[in-house]
């Protein structure tokens, strides 16, 4: 029964459906829950640092329930999205309802979409990676698959990685740098991959080209089926979705740096190069994404097996709470800067 705790992650799309059905102020139920109620609960919930023993890990690895819980997000997300867009297209929404709808569906696209896509994108089975790519579609961020797997995991906690926030860099400056450079990097990585395989730009192997076609087709289809104003709503949803991802990117590696060796190469990624959080509710809602240190240390590990490492830098609060704090730069610097290891601050100053 304890394994069913991850069903809690479905609270977000459930609240979204309730909000869309009742409309009005109910459309703010999801933002209220994610950015107010969850952070408040996390303040009183314990931080769980225990790890599974070898026998339990073997059992959980064989248990398909953990995979099914991820796969189910595909039909859930697209059903909720279609329901929301259809309801908007046939109804007369007040301005505050439109804003609530965009934020509500955007949170679903980010939490149950991009977050699950991140987990599936590391899987060995190609069809699971495909599901991961599909889950990135509502946020119009399909290039994340390429940049994250072939760029971020190689360059995390270095100046070369746009998704690693620098010490004393505020979230808003980071957002611009990360969004633009991740997209540019995705094309550079794709061209390099095509060159290695001796494929042309117009090859069927050009995922970035496919991502562009699929995303444009997605927006075009919404416009044809519903309305062009509904397409603008879909773009707003995508904006909220990938902005939530960028907030998480911001806090996952803020101020952390890998040392550069005499050879010019960086030291290997260790547990100390990602921020960790063991706050129980955030762990469950985000499918253990908050044990990010172990994820970067062993990227092929499934979410239910991730460990806590004592030497990993620890965030003072859970991910949902830290996401709120990240949007207030003075408060972020006041709370987080004192937790950044001094040696990494020095590396940041030396631009290593």
PDB file of N, CA, C and O in Angstrom, residues 17 20 72-86 105:
ATOM      1  N   UNK A  17      -9.413  19.476 -13.383  1.00  0.00           N
ATOM      2  CA  UNK A  17     -10.719  19.119 -13.955  1.00  0.00           C
ATOM      3  C   UNK A  17     -11.843  19.760 -13.143  1.00  0.00           C
ATOM      4  O   UNK A  17     -12.803  20.298 -13.712  1.00  0.00           O
ATOM      5  N   UNK A  20     -12.005  23.445 -14.024  1.00  0.00           N
ATOM      6  CA  UNK A  20     -12.569  23.696 -15.354  1.00  0.00           C
ATOM      7  C   UNK A  20     -14.086  23.484 -15.341  1.00  0.00           C
ATOM      8  O   UNK A  20     -14.840  24.235 -15.970  1.00  0.00           O
ATOM      9  N   UNK A  72       0.376   6.335 -17.224  1.00  0.00           N
ATOM     10  CA  UNK A  72      -1.002   6.827 -17.161  1.00  0.00           C
ATOM     11  C   UNK A  72      -1.086   8.341 -17.319  1.00  0.00           C
ATOM     12  O   UNK A  72      -2.151   8.877 -17.653  1.00  0.00           O
ATOM     13  N   UNK A  73       0.021   9.030 -17.088  1.00  0.00           N
ATOM     14  CA  UNK A  73       0.009  10.482 -17.232  1.00  0.00           C
ATOM     15  C   UNK A  73      -0.236  10.915 -18.667  1.00  0.00           C
ATOM     16  O   UNK A  73      -0.741  12.022 -18.895  1.00  0.00           O
ATOM     17  N   UNK A  74       0.088  10.071 -19.633  1.00  0.00           N
ATOM     18  CA  UNK A  74      -0.119  10.441 -21.044  1.00  0.00           C
ATOM     19  C   UNK A  74      -1.605  10.624 -21.345  1.00  0.00           C
ATOM     20  O   UNK A  74      -2.018  11.716 -21.780  1.00  0.00           O
ATOM     21  N   UNK A  75      -2.450   9.601 -21.144  1.00  0.00           N
ATOM     22  CA  UNK A  75      -3.883   9.829 -21.415  1.00  0.00           C
ATOM     23  C   UNK A  75      -4.509  10.851 -20.480  1.00  0.00           C
ATOM     24  O   UNK A  75      -5.404  11.609 -20.885  1.00  0.00           O
ATOM     25  N   UNK A  76      -4.044  10.912 -19.239  1.00  0.00           N
ATOM     26  CA  UNK A  76      -4.614  11.859 -18.273  1.00  0.00           C
ATOM     27  C   UNK A  76      -4.365  13.292 -18.722  1.00  0.00           C
ATOM     28  O   UNK A  76      -5.282  14.122 -18.778  1.00  0.00           O
ATOM     29  N   UNK A  77      -3.123  13.593 -19.066  1.00  0.00           N
ATOM     30  CA  UNK A  77      -2.772  14.971 -19.435  1.00  0.00           C
ATOM     31  C   UNK A  77      -3.500  15.423 -20.692  1.00  0.00           C
ATOM     32  O   UNK A  77      -4.064  16.522 -20.742  1.00  0.00           O
ATOM     33  N   UNK A  78      -3.514  14.576 -21.710  1.00  0.00           N
ATOM     34  CA  UNK A  78      -4.140  15.004 -22.961  1.00  0.00           C
ATOM     35  C   UNK A  78      -5.660  15.063 -22.836  1.00  0.00           C
ATOM     36  O   UNK A  78      -6.297  15.905 -23.483  1.00  0.00           O
ATOM     37  N   UNK A  79      -6.237  14.225 -21.989  1.00  0.00           N
ATOM     38  CA  UNK A  79      -7.685  14.296 -21.747  1.00  0.00           C
ATOM     39  C   UNK A  79      -8.040  15.603 -21.044  1.00  0.00           C
ATOM     40  O   UNK A  79      -8.999  16.289 -21.418  1.00  0.00           O
ATOM     41  N   UNK A  80      -7.259  15.944 -20.019  1.00  0.00           N
ATOM     42  CA  UNK A  80      -7.496  17.183 -19.276  1.00  0.00           C
ATOM     43  C   UNK A  80      -7.281  18.390 -20.178  1.00  0.00           C
ATOM     44  O   UNK A  80      -8.057  19.360 -20.150  1.00  0.00           O
ATOM     45  N   UNK A  81      -6.242  18.340 -20.993  1.00  0.00           N
ATOM     46  CA  UNK A  81      -5.930  19.457 -21.897  1.00  0.00           C
ATOM     47  C   UNK A  81      -7.053  19.676 -22.905  1.00  0.00           C
ATOM     48  O   UNK A  81      -7.512  20.817 -23.118  1.00  0.00           O
ATOM     49  N   UNK A  82      -7.504  18.590 -23.531  1.00  0.00           N
ATOM     50  CA  UNK A  82      -8.586  18.701 -24.518  1.00  0.00           C
ATOM     51  C   UNK A  82      -9.860  19.211 -23.859  1.00  0.00           C
ATOM     52  O   UNK A  82     -10.568  20.067 -24.417  1.00  0.00           O
ATOM     53  N   UNK A  83     -10.142  18.708 -22.664  1.00  0.00           N
ATOM     54  CA  UNK A  83     -11.334  19.154 -21.929  1.00  0.00           C
ATOM     55  C   UNK A  83     -11.259  20.655 -21.647  1.00  0.00           C
ATOM     56  O   UNK A  83     -12.237  21.390 -21.843  1.00  0.00           O
ATOM     57  N   UNK A  84     -10.094  21.117 -21.216  1.00  0.00           N
ATOM     58  CA  UNK A  84      -9.923  22.525 -20.904  1.00  0.00           C
ATOM     59  C   UNK A  84     -10.036  23.412 -22.135  1.00  0.00           C
ATOM     60  O   UNK A  84     -10.720  24.450 -22.111  1.00  0.00           O
ATOM     61  N   UNK A  85      -9.383  23.031 -23.212  1.00  0.00           N
ATOM     62  CA  UNK A  85      -9.417  23.827 -24.440  1.00  0.00           C
ATOM     63  C   UNK A  85     -10.814  23.834 -25.059  1.00  0.00           C
ATOM     64  O   UNK A  85     -11.284  24.871 -25.550  1.00  0.00           O
ATOM     65  N   UNK A  86     -11.478  22.680 -25.017  1.00  0.00           N
ATOM     66  CA  UNK A  86     -12.849  22.602 -25.555  1.00  0.00           C
ATOM     67  C   UNK A  86     -13.797  23.481 -24.748  1.00  0.00           C
ATOM     68  O   UNK A  86     -14.606  24.235 -25.315  1.00  0.00           O
ATOM     69  N   UNK A 105      -3.880  24.671 -16.310  1.00  0.00           N
ATOM     70  CA  UNK A 105      -3.436  23.692 -17.310  1.00  0.00           C
ATOM     71  C   UNK A 105      -1.919  23.735 -17.476  1.00  0.00           C
ATOM     72  O   UNK A 105      -1.291  22.718 -17.759  1.00  0.00           O
TER      73      UNK A 105
END
